[in-house]
mmCIF file of C-alpha atoms in Angstrom:
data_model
loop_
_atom_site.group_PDB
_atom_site.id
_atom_site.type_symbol
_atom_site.label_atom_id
_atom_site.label_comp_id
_atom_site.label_asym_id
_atom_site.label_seq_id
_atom_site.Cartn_x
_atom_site.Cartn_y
_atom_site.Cartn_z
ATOM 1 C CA UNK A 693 0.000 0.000 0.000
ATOM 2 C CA UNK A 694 1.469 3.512 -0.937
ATOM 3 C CA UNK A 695 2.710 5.553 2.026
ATOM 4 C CA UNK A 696 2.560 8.943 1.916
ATOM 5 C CA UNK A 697 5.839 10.851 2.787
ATOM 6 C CA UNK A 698 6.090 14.705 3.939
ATOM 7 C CA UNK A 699 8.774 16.432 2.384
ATOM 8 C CA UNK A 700 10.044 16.942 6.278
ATOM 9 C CA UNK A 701 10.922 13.018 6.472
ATOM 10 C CA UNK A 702 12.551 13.376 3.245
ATOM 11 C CA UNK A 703 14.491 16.556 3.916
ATOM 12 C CA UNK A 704 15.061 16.561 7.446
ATOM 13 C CA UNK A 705 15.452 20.415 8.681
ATOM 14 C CA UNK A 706 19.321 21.195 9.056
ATOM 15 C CA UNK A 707 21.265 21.374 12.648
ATOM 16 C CA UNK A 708 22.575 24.437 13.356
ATOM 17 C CA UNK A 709 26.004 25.235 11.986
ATOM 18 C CA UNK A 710 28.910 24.333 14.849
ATOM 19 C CA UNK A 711 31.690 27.218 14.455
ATOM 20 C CA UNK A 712 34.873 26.220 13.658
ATOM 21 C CA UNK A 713 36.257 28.704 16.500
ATOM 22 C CA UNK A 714 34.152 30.469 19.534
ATOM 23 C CA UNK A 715 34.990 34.193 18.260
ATOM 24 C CA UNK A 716 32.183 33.091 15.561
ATOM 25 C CA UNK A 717 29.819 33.333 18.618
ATOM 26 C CA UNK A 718 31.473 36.274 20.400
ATOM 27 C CA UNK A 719 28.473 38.345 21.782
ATOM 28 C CA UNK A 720 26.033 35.888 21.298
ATOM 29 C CA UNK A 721 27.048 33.316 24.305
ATOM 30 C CA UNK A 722 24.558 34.435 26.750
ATOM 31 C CA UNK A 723 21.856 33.246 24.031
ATOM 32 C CA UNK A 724 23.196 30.453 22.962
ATOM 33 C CA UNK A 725 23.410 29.110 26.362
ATOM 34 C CA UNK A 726 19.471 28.643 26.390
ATOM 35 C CA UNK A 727 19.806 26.881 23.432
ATOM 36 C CA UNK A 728 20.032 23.050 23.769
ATOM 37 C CA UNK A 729 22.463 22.341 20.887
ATOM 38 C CA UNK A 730 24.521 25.284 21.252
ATOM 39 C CA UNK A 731 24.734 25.304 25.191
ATOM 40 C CA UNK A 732 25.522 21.083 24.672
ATOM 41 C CA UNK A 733 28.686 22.340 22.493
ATOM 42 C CA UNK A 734 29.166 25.302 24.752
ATOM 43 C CA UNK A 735 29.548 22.153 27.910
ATOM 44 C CA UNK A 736 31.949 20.424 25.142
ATOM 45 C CA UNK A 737 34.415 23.250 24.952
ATOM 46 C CA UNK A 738 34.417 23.955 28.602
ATOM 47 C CA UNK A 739 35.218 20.236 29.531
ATOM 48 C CA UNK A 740 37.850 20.656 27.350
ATOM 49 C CA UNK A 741 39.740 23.277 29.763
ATOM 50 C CA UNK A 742 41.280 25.544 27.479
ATOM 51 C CA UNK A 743 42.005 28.610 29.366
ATOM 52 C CA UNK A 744 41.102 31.185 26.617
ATOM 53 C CA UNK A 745 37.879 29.604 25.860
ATOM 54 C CA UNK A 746 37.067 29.404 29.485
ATOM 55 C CA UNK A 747 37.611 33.128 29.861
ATOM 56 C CA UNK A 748 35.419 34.058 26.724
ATOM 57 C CA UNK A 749 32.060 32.034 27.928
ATOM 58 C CA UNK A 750 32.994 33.380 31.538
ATOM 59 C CA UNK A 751 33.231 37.188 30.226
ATOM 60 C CA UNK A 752 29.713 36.883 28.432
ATOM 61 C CA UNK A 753 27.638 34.955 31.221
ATOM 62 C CA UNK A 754 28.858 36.150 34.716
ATOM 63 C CA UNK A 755 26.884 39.079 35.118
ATOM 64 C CA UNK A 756 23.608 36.779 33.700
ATOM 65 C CA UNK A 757 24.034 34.036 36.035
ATOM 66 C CA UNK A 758 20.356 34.519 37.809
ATOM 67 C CA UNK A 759 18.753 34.759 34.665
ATOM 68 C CA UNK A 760 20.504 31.429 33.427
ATOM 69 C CA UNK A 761 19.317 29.826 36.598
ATOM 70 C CA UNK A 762 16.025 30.174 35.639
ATOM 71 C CA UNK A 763 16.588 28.403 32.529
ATOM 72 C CA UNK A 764 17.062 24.535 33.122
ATOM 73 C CA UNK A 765 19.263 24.805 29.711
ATOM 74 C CA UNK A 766 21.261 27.500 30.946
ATOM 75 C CA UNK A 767 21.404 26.332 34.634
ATOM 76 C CA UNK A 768 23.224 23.265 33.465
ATOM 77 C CA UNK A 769 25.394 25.452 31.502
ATOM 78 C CA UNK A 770 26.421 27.630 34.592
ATOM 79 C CA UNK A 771 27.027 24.326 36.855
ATOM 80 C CA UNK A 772 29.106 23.196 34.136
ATOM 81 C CA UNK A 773 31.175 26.297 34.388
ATOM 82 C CA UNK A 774 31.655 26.373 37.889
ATOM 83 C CA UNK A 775 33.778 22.870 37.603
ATOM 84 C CA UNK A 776 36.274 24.992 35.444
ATOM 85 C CA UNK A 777 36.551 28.402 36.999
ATOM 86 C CA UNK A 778 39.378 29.296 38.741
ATOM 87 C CA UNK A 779 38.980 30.748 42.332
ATOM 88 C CA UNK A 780 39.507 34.663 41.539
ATOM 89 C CA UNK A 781 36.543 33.979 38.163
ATOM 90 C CA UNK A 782 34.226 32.042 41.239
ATOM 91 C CA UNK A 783 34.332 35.009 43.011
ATOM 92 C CA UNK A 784 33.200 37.103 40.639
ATOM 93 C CA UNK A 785 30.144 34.381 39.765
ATOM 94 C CA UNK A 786 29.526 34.811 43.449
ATOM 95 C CA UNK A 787 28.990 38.480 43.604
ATOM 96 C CA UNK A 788 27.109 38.455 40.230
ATOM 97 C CA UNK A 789 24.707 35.717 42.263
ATOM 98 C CA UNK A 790 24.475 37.792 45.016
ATOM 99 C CA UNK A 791 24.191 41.233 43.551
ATOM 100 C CA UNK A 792 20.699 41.243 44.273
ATOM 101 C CA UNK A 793 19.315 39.500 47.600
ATOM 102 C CA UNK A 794 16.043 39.484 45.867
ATOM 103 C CA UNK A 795 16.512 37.796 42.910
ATOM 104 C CA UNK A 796 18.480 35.343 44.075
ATOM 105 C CA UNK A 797 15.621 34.375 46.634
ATOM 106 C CA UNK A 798 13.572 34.115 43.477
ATOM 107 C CA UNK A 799 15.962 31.639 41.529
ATOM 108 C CA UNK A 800 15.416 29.284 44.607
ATOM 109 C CA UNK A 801 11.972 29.301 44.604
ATOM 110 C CA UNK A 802 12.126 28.296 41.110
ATOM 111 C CA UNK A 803 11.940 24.379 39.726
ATOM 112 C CA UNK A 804 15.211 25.461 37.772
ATOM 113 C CA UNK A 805 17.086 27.237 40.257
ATOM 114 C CA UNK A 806 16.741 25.524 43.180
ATOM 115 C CA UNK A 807 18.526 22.783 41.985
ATOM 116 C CA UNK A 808 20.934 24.864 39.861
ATOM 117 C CA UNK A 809 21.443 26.735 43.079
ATOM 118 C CA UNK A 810 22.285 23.980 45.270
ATOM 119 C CA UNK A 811 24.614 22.668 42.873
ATOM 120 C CA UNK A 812 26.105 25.776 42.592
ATOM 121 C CA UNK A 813 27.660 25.883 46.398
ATOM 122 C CA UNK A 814 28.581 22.175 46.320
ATOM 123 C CA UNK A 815 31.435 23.904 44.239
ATOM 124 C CA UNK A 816 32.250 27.003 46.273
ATOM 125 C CA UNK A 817 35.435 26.572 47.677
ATOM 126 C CA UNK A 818 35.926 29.349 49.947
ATOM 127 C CA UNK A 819 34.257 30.324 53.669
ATOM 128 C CA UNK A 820 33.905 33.630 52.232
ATOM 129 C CA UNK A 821 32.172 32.696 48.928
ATOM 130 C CA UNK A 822 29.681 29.765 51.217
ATOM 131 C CA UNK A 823 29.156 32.797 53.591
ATOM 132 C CA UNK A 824 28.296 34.947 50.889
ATOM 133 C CA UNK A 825 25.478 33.365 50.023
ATOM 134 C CA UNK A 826 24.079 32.220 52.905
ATOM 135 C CA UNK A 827 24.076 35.353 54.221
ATOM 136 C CA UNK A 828 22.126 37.158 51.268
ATOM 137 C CA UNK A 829 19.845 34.409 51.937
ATOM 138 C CA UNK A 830 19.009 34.392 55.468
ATOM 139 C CA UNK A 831 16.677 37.390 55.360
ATOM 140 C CA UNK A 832 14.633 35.354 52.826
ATOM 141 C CA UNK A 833 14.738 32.226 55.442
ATOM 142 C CA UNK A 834 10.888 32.201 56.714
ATOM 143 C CA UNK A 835 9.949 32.695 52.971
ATOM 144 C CA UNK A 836 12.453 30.033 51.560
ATOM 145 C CA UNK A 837 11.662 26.875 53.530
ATOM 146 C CA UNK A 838 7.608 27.256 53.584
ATOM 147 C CA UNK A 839 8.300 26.874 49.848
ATOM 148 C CA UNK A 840 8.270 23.993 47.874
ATOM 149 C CA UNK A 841 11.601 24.702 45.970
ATOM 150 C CA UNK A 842 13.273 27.022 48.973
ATOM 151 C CA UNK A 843 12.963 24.204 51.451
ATOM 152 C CA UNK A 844 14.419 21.856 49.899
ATOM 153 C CA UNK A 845 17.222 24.454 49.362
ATOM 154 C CA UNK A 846 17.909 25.450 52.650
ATOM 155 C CA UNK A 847 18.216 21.388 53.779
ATOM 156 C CA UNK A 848 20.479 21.102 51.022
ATOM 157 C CA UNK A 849 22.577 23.738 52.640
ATOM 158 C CA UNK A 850 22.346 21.971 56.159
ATOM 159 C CA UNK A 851 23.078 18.725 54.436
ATOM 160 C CA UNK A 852 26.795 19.625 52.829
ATOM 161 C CA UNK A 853 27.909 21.898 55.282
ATOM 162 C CA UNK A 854 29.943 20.699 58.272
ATOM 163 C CA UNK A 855 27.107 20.373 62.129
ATOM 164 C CA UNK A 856 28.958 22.967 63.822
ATOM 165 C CA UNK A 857 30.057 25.348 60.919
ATOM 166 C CA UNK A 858 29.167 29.351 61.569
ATOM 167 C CA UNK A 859 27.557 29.022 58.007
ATOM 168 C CA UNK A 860 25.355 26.036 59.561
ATOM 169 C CA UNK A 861 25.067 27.614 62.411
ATOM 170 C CA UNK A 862 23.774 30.865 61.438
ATOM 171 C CA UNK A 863 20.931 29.282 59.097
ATOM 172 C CA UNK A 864 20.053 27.217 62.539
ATOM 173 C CA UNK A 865 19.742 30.259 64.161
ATOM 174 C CA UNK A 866 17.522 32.019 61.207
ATOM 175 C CA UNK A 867 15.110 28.356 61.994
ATOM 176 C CA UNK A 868 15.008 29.038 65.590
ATOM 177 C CA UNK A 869 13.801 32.522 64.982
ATOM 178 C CA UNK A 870 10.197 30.923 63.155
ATOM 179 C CA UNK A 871 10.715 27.400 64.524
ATOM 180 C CA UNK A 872 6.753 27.331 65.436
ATOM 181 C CA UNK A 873 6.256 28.851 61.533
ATOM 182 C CA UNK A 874 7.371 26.257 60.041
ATOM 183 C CA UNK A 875 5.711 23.820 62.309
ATOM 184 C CA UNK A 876 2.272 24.397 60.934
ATOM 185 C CA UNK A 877 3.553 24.509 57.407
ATOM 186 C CA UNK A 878 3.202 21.977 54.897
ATOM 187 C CA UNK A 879 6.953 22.573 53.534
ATOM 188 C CA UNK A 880 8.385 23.820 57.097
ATOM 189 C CA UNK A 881 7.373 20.697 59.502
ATOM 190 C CA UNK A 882 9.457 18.406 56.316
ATOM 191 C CA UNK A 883 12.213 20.563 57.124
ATOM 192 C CA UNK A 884 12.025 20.575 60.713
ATOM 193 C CA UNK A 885 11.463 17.015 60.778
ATOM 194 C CA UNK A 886 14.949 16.012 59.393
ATOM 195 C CA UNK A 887 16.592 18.454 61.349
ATOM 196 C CA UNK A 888 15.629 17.119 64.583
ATOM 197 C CA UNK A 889 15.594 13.311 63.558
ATOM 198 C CA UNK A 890 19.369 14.044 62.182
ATOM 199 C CA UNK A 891 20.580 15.668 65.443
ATOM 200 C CA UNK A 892 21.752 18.567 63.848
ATOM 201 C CA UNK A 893 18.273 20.972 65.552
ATOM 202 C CA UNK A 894 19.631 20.021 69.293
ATOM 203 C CA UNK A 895 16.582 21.102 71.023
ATOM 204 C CA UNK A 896 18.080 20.937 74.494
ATOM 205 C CA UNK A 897 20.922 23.483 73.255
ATOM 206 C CA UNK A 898 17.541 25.895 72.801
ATOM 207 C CA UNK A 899 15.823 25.547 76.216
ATOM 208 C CA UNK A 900 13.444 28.756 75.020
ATOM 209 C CA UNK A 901 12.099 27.089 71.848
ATOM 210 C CA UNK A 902 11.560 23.785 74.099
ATOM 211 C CA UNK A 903 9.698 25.825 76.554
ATOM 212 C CA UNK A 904 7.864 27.429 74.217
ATOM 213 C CA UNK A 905 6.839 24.342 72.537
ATOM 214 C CA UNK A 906 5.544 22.377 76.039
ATOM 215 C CA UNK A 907 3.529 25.323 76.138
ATOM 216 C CA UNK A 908 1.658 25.490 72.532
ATOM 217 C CA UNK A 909 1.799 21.533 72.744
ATOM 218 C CA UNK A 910 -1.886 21.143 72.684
ATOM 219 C CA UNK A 911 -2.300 23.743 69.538
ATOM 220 C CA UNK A 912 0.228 22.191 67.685
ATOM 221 C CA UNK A 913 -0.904 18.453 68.402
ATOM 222 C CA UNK A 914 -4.032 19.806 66.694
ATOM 223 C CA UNK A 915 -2.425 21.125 63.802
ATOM 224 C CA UNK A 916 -2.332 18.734 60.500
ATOM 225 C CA UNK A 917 1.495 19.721 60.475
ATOM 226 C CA UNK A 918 2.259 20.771 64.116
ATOM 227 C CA UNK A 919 1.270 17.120 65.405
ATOM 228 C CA UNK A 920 4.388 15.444 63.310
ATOM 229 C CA UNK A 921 6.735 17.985 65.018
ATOM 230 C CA UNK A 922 5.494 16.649 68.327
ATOM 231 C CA UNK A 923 6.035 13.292 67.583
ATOM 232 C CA UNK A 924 9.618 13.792 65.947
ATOM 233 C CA UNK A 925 9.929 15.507 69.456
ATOM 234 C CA UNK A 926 8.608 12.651 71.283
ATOM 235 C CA UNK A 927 10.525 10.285 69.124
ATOM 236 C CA UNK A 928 14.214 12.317 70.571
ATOM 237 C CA UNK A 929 13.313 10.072 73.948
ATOM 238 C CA UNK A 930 14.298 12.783 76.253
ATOM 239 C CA UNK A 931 12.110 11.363 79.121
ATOM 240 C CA UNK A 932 11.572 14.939 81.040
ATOM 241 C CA UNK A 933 10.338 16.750 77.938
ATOM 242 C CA UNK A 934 7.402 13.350 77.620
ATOM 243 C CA UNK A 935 6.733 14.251 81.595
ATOM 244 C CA UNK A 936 6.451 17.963 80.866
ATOM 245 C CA UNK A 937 4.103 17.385 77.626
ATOM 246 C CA UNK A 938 2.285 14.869 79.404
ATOM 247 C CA UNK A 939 1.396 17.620 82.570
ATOM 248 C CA UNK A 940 0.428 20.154 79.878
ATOM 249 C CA UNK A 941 -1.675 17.887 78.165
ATOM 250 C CA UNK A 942 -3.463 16.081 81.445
ATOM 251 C CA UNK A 943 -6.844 15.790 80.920
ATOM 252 C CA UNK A 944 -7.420 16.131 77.782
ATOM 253 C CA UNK A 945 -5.987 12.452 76.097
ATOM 254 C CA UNK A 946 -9.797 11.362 76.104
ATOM 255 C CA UNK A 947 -10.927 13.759 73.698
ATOM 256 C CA UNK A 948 -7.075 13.842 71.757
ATOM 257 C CA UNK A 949 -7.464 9.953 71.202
ATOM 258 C CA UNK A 950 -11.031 10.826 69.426
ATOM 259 C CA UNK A 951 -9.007 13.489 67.016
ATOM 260 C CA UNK A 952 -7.520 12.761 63.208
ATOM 261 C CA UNK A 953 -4.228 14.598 64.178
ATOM 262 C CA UNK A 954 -4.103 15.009 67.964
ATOM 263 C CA UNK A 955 -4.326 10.946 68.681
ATOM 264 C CA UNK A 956 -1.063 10.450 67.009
ATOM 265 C CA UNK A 957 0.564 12.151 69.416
ATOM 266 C CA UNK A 958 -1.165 10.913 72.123
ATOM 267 C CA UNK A 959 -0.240 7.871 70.336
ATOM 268 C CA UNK A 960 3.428 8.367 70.628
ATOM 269 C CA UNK A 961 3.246 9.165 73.806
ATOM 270 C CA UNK A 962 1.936 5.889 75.046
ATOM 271 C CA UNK A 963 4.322 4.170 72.867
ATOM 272 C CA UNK A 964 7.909 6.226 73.632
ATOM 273 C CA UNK A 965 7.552 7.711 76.821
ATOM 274 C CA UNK A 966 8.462 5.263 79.996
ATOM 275 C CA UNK A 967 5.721 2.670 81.129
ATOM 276 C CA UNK A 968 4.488 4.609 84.119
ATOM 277 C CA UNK A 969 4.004 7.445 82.121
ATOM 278 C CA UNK A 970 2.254 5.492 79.115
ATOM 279 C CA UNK A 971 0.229 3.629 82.456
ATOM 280 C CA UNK A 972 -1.412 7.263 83.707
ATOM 281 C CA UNK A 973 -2.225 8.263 79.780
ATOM 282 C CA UNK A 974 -4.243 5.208 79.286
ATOM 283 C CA UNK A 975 -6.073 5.357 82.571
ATOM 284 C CA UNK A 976 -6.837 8.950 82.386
ATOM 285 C CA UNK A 977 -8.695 7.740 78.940
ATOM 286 C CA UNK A 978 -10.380 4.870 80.461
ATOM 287 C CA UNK A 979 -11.610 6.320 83.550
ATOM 288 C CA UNK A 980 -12.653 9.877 81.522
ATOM 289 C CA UNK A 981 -16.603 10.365 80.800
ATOM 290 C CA UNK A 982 -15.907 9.869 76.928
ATOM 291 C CA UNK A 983 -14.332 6.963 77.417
ATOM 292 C CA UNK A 984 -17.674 5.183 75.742
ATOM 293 C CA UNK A 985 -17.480 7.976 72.829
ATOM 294 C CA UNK A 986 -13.850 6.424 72.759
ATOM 295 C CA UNK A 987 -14.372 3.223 72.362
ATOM 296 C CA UNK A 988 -16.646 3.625 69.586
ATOM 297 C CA UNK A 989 -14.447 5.954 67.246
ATOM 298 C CA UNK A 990 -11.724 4.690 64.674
ATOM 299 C CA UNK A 991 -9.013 6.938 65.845
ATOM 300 C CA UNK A 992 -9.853 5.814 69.591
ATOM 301 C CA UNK A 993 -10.108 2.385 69.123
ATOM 302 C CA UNK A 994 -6.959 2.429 66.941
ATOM 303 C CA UNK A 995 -5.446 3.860 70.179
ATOM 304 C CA UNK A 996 -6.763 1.581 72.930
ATOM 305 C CA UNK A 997 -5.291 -1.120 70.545
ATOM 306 C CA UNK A 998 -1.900 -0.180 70.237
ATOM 307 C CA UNK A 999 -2.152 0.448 74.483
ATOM 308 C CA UNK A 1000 -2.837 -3.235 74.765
ATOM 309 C CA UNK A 1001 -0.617 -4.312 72.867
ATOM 310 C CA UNK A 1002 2.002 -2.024 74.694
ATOM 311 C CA UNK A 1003 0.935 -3.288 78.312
ATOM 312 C CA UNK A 1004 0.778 -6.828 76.864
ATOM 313 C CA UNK A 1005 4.176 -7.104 76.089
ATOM 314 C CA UNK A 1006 4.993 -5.819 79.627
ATOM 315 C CA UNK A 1007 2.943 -8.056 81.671
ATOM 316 C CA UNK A 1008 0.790 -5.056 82.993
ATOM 317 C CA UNK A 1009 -2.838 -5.593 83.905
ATOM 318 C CA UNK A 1010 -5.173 -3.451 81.874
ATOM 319 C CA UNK A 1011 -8.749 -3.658 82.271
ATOM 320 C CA UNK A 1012 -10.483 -5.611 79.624
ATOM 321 C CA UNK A 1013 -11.820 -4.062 76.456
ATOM 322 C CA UNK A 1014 -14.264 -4.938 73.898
ATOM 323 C CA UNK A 1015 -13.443 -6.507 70.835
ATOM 324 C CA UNK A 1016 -11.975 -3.865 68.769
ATOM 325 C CA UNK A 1017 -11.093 -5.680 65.737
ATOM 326 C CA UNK A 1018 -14.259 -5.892 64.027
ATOM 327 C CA UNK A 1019 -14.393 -2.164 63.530
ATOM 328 C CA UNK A 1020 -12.907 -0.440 60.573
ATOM 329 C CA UNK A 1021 -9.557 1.239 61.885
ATOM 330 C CA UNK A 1022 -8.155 4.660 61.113
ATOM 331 C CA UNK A 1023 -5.263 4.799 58.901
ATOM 332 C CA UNK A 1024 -2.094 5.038 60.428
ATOM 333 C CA UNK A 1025 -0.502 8.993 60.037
ATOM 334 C CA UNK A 1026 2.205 8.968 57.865
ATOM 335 C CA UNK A 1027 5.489 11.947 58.873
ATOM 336 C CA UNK A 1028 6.612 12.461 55.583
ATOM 337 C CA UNK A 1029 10.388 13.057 55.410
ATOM 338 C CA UNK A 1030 12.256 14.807 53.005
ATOM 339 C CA UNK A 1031 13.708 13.881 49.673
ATOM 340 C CA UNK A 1032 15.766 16.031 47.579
#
């Protein structure tokens, strides 16, 4: 059967002509870098390592590096250019990036720049260019990691830079400032989360935040993101912070247990903190007048459950419960965690 060809299939559209020498392209390079064939041959020549040719893609991009960041051509482009710099051409990258505090905050909240941008300080390779940056982003912090882009950022930064380094140190500080932000935030608790499961967010180094969070306990444990701060909390095992959240909390794990966000940490409670302590939880929710609303709700049931099991394993006597398997049972809370 005939098959009809387009003249396209026939006569395929030339590539682009490659120049035989990068002065063809002089004033142009800042284009072509958005280009996909042209930056690919741009990445050739720089792997190469020629000093002059180096220089000339350096000259023309430097002061555009933002704008290439936004670009996931041209990002690649600019990574690729930071393997070759020297450190005095770096340096002048740096202050190009850092010109203006506002942009840059921008290119992180971008799907191109944040990862261009992380990539980017893997390959500083002074204090002064890491501090740099970090400090033209720290005003930007409470913005950045309730972002979808910036957080992931901002661990990055945590993530390659040494636990007690002043750059580390000072973004620490910046997360201490809106710890309780972030708490409630969909893109802050991730970040908060890691920190605190990593060791690198010692709570007991910050007594005030600690305070301040045995007090708001009961707001947060109500919050769809606050309650997985609690329980990474919880989850550290320091055994006077459970007693503390525990007083602050007495008399209200009845109605918690009956709660979509506010039993899981009522949940952890009874499963991290020390056996007495799990003991008084579960009898202040047996002996409490909603006990019989309890029994009958899938978060509640879930609870009393997981209790039993507890005290069975420890040879404590509980007092008998109803058959709570034949219920349907709330699904278990999932802490997300970050991935980069």
């Amino acid at each position: 059967m005939f098959k009809y060809v387009t003249s396209a299939a026939v006569n395929p559209p030339a590539l682009p002509p490659v120049p035989h020498s990068l002065e063809d392209w002089k004033g142009e390079l800042f284009w072509k870098a958005m280009d996909p064939i042209d930056s690919s041959y741009l990445s050739r020549i720089l792997r190469h390592r020629k000093p002059e040719d180096i220089q000339l893609i350096f000259s023309e991009v430097k002061d555009q590096i933002c704008a290439l960041m936004f670009d996931g051509i041209g990002s690649s482009l600019i990574i690729c250019l930071c393997g070759v710099c020297d450190e005095q051409q770096m340096n002048q990258m740096v202050s190009s990036l850092t010109a203006d505090a506002h942009i840059l905050m921008l290119v992180c909240l971008n799907s191109h720049g944040f990862k261009a941008i992380a990539e980017f300080v893997e390959r500083l390779r002074t204090p002064k260019q890491i501090y740099d940056v970090i400090s033209t982003l720290l005003p930007f912090m409470a913005r950045l990691v309730k972002h979808q882009f910036g957080y992931h950022v901002i661990g990055h930064f945590v993530r390659i830079f040494p636990k007690h380094a002043k750059e580390t140190q000072s973004i620490l500080d910046a997360i201490a400032d809106i710890f309780f932000e972030m708490a409630t935030d969909r893109y802050g608790h991730l970040l908060l989360g890691e920190l605190l499961n990593s060791g690198v967010f010692l709570l007991e180094s910050r007594p005030s935040i600690l305070s301040k969070l045995i007090a708001d306990v009961h707001e947060l444990s109500h919050d769809t993101y606050g309650c997985c701060v609690v329980q990474d909390v919880i989850e550290l095992g320091m055994h006077d912070v459970h007693r503390e959240i525990v007083a602050q909390l007495n008399g209200d794990f009845a109605k918690m247990s009956m709660h979509k966000d506010a039993e899981s940490v009522v949940s952890a409670l009874m499963m991290k903190s020390k056996e007495e302590l799990a003991a008084q939880i579960y009898n202040e929710i047996i002996r409490s007048p909603n006990f019989s609303r309890v029994l009958v709700d899938p978060f509640g049931k879930c609870l009393l459950e997981e209790a039993r099991t507890r005290f069975k394993e420890t040879g404590r006597n509980i007092l008998p419960l109803p058959d709570l398997h034949e219920e349907t049972v709330r699904p278990k809370k999932k802490k997300s965690r970050m991935r980069v």
